[in-house]
PDB file of C-alpha atoms in Angstrom:
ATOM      1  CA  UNK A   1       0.000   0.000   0.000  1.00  0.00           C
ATOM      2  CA  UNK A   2       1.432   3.718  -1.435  1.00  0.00           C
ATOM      3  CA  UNK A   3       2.418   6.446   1.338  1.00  0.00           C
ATOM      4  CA  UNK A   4      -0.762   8.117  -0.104  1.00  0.00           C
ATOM      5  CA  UNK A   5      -3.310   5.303   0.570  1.00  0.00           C
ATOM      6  CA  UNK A   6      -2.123   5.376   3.782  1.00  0.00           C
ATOM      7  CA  UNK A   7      -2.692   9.165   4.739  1.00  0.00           C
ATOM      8  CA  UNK A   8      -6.513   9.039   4.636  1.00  0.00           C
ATOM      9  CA  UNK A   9      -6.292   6.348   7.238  1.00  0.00           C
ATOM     10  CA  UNK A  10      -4.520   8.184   9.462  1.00  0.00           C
ATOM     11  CA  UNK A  11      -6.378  10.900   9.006  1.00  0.00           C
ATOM     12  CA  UNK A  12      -9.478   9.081  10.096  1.00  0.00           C
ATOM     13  CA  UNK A  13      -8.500   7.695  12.824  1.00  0.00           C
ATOM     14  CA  UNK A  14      -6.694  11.318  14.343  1.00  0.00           C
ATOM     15  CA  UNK A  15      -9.743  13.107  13.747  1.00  0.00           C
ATOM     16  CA  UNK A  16     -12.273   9.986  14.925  1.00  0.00           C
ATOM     17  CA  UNK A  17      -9.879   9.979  17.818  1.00  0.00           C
ATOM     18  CA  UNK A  18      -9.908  13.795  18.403  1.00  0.00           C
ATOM     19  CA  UNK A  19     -13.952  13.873  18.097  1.00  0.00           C
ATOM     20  CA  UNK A  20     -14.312  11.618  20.939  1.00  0.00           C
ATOM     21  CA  UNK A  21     -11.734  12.843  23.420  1.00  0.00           C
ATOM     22  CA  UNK A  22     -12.513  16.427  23.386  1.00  0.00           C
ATOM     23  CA  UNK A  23     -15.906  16.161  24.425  1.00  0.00           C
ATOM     24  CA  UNK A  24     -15.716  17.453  28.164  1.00  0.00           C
ATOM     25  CA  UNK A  25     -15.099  15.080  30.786  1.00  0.00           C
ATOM     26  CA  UNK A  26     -13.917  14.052  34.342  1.00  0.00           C
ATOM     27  CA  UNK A  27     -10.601  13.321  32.652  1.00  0.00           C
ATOM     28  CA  UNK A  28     -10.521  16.411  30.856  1.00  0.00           C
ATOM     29  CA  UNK A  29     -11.924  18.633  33.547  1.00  0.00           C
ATOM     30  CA  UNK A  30      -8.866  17.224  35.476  1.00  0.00           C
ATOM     31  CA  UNK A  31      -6.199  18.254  33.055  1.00  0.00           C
ATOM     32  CA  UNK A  32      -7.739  22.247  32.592  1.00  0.00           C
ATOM     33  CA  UNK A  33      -7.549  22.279  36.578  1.00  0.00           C
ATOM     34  CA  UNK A  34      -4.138  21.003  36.791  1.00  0.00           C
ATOM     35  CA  UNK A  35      -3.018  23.349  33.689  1.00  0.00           C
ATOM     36  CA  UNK A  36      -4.423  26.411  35.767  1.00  0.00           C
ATOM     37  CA  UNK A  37      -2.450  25.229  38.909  1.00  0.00           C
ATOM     38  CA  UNK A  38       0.787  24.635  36.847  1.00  0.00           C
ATOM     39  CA  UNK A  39       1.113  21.597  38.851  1.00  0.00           C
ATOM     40  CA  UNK A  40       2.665  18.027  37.181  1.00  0.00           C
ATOM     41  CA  UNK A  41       1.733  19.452  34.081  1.00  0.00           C
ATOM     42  CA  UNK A  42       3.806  17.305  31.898  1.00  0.00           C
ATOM     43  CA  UNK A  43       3.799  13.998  34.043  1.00  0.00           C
ATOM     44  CA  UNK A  44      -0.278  13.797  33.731  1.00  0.00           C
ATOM     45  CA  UNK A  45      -0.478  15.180  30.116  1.00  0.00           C
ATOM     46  CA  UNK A  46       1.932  11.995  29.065  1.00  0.00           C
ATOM     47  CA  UNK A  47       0.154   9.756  31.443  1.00  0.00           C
ATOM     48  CA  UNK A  48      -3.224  10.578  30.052  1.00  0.00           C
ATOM     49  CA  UNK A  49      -2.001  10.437  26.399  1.00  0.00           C
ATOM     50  CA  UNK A  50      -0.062   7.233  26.963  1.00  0.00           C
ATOM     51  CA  UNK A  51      -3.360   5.480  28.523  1.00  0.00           C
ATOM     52  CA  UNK A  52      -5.430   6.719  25.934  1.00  0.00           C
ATOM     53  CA  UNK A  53      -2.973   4.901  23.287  1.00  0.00           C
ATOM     54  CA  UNK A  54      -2.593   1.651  25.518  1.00  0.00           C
ATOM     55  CA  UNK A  55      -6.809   1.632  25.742  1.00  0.00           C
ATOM     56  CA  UNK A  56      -6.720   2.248  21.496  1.00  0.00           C
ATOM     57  CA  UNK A  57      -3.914  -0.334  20.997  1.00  0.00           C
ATOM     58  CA  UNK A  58      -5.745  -2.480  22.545  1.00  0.00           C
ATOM     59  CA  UNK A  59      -9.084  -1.705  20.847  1.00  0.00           C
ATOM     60  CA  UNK A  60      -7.148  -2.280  17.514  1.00  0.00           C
ATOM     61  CA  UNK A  61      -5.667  -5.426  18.646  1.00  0.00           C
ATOM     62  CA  UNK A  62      -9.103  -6.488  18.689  1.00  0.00           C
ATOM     63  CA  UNK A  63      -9.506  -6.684  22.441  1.00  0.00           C
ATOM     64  CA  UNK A  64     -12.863  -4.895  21.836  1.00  0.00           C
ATOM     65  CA  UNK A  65     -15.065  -7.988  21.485  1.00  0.00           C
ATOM     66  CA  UNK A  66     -13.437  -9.518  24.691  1.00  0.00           C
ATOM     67  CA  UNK A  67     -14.346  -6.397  26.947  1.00  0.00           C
ATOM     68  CA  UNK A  68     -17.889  -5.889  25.091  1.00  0.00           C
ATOM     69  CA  UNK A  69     -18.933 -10.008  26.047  1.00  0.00           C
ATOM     70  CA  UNK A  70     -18.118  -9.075  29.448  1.00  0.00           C
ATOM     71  CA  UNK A  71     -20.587  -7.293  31.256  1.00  0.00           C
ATOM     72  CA  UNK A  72     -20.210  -8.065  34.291  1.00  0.00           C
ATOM     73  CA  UNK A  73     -16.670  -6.114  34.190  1.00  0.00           C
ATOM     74  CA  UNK A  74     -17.873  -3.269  32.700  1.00  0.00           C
ATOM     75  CA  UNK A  75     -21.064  -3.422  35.257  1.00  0.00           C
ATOM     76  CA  UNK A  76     -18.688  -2.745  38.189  1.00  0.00           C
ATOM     77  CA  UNK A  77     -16.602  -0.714  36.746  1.00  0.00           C
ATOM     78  CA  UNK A  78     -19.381   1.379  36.383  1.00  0.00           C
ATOM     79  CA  UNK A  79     -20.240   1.537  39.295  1.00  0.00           C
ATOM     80  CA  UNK A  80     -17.082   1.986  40.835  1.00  0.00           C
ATOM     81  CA  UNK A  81     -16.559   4.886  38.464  1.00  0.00           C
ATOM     82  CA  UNK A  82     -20.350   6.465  39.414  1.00  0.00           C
ATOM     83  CA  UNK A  83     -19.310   6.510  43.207  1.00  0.00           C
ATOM     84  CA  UNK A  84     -15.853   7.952  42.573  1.00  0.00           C
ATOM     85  CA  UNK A  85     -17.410  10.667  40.920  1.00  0.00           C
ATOM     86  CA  UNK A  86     -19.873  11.774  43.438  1.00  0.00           C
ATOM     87  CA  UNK A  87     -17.156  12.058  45.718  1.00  0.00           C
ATOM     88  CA  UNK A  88     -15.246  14.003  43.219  1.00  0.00           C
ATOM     89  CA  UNK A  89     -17.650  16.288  42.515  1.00  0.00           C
ATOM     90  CA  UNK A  90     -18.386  17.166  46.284  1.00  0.00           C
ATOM     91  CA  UNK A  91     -15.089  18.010  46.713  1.00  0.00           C
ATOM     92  CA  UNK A  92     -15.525  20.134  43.406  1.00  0.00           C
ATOM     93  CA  UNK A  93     -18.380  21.773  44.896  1.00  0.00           C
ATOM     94  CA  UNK A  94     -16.846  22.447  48.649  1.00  0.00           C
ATOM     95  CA  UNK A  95     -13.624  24.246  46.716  1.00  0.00           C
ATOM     96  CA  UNK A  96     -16.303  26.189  44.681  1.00  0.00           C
ATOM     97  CA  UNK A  97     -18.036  27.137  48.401  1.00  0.00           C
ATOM     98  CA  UNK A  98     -14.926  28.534  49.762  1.00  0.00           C
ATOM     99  CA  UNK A  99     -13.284  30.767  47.261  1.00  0.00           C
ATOM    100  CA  UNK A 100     -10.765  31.700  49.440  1.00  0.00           C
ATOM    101  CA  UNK A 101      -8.690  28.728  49.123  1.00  0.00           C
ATOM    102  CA  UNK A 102      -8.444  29.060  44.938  1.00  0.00           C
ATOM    103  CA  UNK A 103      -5.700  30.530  43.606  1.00  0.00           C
ATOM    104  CA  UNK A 104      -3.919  30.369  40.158  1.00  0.00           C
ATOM    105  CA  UNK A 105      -0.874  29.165  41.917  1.00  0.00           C
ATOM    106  CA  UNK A 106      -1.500  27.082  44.833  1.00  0.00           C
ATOM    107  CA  UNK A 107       0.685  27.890  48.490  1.00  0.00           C
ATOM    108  CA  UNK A 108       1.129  23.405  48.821  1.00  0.00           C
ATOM    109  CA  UNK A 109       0.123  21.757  45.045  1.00  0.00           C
ATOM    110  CA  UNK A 110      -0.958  18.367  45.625  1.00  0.00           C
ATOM    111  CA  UNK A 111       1.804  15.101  45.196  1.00  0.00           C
ATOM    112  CA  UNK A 112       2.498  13.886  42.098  1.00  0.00           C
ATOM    113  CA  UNK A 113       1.465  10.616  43.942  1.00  0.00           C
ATOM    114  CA  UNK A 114      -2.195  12.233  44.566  1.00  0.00           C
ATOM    115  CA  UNK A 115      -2.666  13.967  41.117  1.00  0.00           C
ATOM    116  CA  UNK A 116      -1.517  10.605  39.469  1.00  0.00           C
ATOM    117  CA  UNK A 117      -3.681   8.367  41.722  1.00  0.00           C
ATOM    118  CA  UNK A 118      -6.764  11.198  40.540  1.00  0.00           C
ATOM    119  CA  UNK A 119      -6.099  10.639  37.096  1.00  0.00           C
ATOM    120  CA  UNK A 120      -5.604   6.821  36.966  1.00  0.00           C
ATOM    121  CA  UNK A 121      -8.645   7.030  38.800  1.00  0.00           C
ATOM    122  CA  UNK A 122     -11.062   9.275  35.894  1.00  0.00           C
ATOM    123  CA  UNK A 123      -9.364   7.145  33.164  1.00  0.00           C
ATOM    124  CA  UNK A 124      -9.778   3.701  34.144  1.00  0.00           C
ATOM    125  CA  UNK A 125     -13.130   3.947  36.106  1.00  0.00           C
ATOM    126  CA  UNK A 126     -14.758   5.431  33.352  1.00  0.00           C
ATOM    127  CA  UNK A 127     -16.587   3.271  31.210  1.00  0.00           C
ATOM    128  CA  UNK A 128     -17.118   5.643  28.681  1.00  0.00           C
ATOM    129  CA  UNK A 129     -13.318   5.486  28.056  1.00  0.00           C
ATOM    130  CA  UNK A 130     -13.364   1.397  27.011  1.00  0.00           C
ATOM    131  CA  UNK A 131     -16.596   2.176  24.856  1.00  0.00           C
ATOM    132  CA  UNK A 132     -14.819   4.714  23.035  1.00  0.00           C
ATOM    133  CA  UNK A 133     -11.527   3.739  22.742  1.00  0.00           C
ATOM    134  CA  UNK A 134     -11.763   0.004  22.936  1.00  0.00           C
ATOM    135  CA  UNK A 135     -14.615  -0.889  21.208  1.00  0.00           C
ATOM    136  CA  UNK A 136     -15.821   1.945  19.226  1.00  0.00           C
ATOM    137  CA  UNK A 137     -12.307   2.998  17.788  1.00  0.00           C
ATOM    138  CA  UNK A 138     -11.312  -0.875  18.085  1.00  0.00           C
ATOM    139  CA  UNK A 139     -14.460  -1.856  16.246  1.00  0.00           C
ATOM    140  CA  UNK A 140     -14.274   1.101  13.254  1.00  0.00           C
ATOM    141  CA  UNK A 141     -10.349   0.100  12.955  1.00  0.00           C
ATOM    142  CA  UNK A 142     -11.798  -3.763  11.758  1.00  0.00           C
ATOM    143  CA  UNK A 143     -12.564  -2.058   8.649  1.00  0.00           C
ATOM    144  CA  UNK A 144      -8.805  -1.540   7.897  1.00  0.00           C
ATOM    145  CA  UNK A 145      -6.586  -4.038   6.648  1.00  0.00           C
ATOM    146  CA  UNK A 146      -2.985  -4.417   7.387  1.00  0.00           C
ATOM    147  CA  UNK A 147      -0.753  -1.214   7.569  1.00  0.00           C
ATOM    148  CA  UNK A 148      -3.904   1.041   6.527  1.00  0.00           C
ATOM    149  CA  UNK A 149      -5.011  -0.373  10.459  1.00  0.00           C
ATOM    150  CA  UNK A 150      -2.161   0.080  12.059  1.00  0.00           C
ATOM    151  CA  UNK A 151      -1.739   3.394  10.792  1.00  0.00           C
ATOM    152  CA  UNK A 152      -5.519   4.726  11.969  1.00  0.00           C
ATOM    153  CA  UNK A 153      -4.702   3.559  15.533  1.00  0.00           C
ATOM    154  CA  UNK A 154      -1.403   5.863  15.092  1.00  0.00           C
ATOM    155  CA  UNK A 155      -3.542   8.411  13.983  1.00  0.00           C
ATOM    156  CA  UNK A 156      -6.193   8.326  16.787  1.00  0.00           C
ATOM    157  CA  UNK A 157      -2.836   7.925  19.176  1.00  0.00           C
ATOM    158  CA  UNK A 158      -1.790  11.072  18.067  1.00  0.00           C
ATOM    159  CA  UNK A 159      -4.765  13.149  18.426  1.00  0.00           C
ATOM    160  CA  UNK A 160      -4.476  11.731  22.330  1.00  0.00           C
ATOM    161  CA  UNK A 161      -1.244  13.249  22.724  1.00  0.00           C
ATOM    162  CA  UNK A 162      -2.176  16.434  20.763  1.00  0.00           C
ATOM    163  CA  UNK A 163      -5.225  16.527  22.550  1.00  0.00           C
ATOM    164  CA  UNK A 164      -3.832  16.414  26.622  1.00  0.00           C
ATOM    165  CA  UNK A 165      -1.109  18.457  26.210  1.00  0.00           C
ATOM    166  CA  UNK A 166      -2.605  21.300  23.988  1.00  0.00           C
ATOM    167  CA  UNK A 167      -5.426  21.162  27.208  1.00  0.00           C
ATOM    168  CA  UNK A 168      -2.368  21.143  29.718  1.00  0.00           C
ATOM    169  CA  UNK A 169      -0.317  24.011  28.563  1.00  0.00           C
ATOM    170  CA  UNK A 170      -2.953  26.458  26.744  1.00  0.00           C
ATOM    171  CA  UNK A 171      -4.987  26.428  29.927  1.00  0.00           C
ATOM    172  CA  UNK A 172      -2.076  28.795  31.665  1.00  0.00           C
ATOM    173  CA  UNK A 173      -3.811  31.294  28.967  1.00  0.00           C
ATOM    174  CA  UNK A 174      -6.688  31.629  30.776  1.00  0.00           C
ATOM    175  CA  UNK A 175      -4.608  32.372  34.034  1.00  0.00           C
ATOM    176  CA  UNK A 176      -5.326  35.836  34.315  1.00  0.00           C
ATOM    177  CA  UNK A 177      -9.018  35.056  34.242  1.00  0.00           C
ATOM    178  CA  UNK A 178      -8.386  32.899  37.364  1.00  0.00           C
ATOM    179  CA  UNK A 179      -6.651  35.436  38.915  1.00  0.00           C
ATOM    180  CA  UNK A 180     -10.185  36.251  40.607  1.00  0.00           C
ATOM    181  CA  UNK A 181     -11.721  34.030  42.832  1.00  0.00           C
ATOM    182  CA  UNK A 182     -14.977  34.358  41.625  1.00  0.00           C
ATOM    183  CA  UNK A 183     -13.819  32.418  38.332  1.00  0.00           C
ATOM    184  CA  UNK A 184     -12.059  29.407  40.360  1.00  0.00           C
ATOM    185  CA  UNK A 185     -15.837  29.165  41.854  1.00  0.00           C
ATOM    186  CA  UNK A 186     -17.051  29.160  38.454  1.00  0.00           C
ATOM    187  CA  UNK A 187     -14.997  26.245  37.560  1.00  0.00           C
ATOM    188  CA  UNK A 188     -15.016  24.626  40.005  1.00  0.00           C
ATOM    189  CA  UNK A 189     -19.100  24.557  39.852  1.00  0.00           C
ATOM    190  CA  UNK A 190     -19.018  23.790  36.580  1.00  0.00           C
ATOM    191  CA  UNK A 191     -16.444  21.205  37.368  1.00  0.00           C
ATOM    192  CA  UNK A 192     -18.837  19.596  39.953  1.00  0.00           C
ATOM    193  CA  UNK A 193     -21.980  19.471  37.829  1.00  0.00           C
ATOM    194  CA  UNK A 194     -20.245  17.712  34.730  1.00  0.00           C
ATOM    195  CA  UNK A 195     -19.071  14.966  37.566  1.00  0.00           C
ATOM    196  CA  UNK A 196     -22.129  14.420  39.010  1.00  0.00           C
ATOM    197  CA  UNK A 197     -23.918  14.332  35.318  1.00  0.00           C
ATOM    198  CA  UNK A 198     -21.188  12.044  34.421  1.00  0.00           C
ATOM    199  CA  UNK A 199     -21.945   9.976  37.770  1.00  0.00           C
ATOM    200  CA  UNK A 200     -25.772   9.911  37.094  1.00  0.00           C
ATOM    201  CA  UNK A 201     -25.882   8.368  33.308  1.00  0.00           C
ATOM    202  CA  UNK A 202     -23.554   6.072  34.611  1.00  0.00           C
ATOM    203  CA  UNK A 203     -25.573   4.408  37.224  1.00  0.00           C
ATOM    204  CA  UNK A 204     -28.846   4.499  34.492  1.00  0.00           C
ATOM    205  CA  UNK A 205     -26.537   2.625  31.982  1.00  0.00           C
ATOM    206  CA  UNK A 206     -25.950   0.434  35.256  1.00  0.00           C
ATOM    207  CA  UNK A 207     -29.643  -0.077  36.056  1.00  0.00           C
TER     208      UNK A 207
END
């Protein structure tokens, strides 16, 4: 297969890819928070990014059909990830309730160990991650053969990487904005709601 037939693989998979990981999330909520702090930056950018490929490769491995005829794993991982969230979003909602607190550039940033545990957390108790990267991007990658697959899992790879760290480093734009506490109470309402949304079609895919 020519360079050329190759492209518009690649191209499909970066912007399939792209579509489904910029929608606003727990995940992506995280990273904008922890681009505003300027805190482990890098470390969860590549962490998020790298997960995101692992959960693709897998998908185009063909691991997609194993994870979608067992329910029972995703059932609890759903539910796992539901209660995670409420708890999540309270804390979302108490940092909201005291303004005071928020600051572009916090006095004691959280461990690396803390943000990293938070992170693992929103990426692999989310079942909306395995149905999209997994399965959806797994199952849309069958209709590839050969290099022309291997090259739209690259692609959708890529728009992970693109994605997290594009979120991670432009969000220190908006740091004058959250200069002002009001705006940190903002976010972190806004934050708050999306987790508990999140949390709540969850638990109705569960029932």
């Amino acid at each position: 297969m020519t360079t050329s037939n190759l492209f518009f693989p690649a191209l499909e998979g970066f912007a399939l890819g792209g579509s489904l990981i910029i929608a606003i999330g727990a995940q992506n909520a995280f990273i904008l928070r922890q681009g505003l702090l300027r805190e482990h930056v890098f470390v969860l950018c590549l962490f998020a990014a790298i997960a995101d490929a692992l959960l693709i490769f897998l998908g185009v491995a063909g691991f997609g059909a194993l994870v979608q005829s067992n329910p029972t794993f995703l059932y609890w991982v759903t539910i796992g990830g539901a209660l995670f969230l409420f708890a999540y979003g309270l804390i979302a909602w108490r940092r909201a309730w005291k303004p005071d607190v928020m600051k572009a550039k916090s006095d004691a940033p959280a461990s690396l160990k803390v943000a990293l545990a938070t992170l693992f957390a929103f990426t692999f108790l989310n079942p909306h991650v395995y149905l999209d990267t997994v399965i959806l991007l797994g199952g849309i990658s069958g209709r590839h053969l050969g290099d022309a697959r291997i090259v739209f899992g690259a692609g959708a790879m890529l728009a992970s990487f693109v994605w997290f760290f594009s979120l991670g480093y432009g969000a220190r734009w908006l740091t004058p904005i959250f200069e002002k506490p009001a705006a940190w109470r903002i976010l972190d309402g806004i934050i708050g709601s999306i987790m508990f949304a999140i949390a709540i079609s969850l638990l109705l895919r569960a029932a």
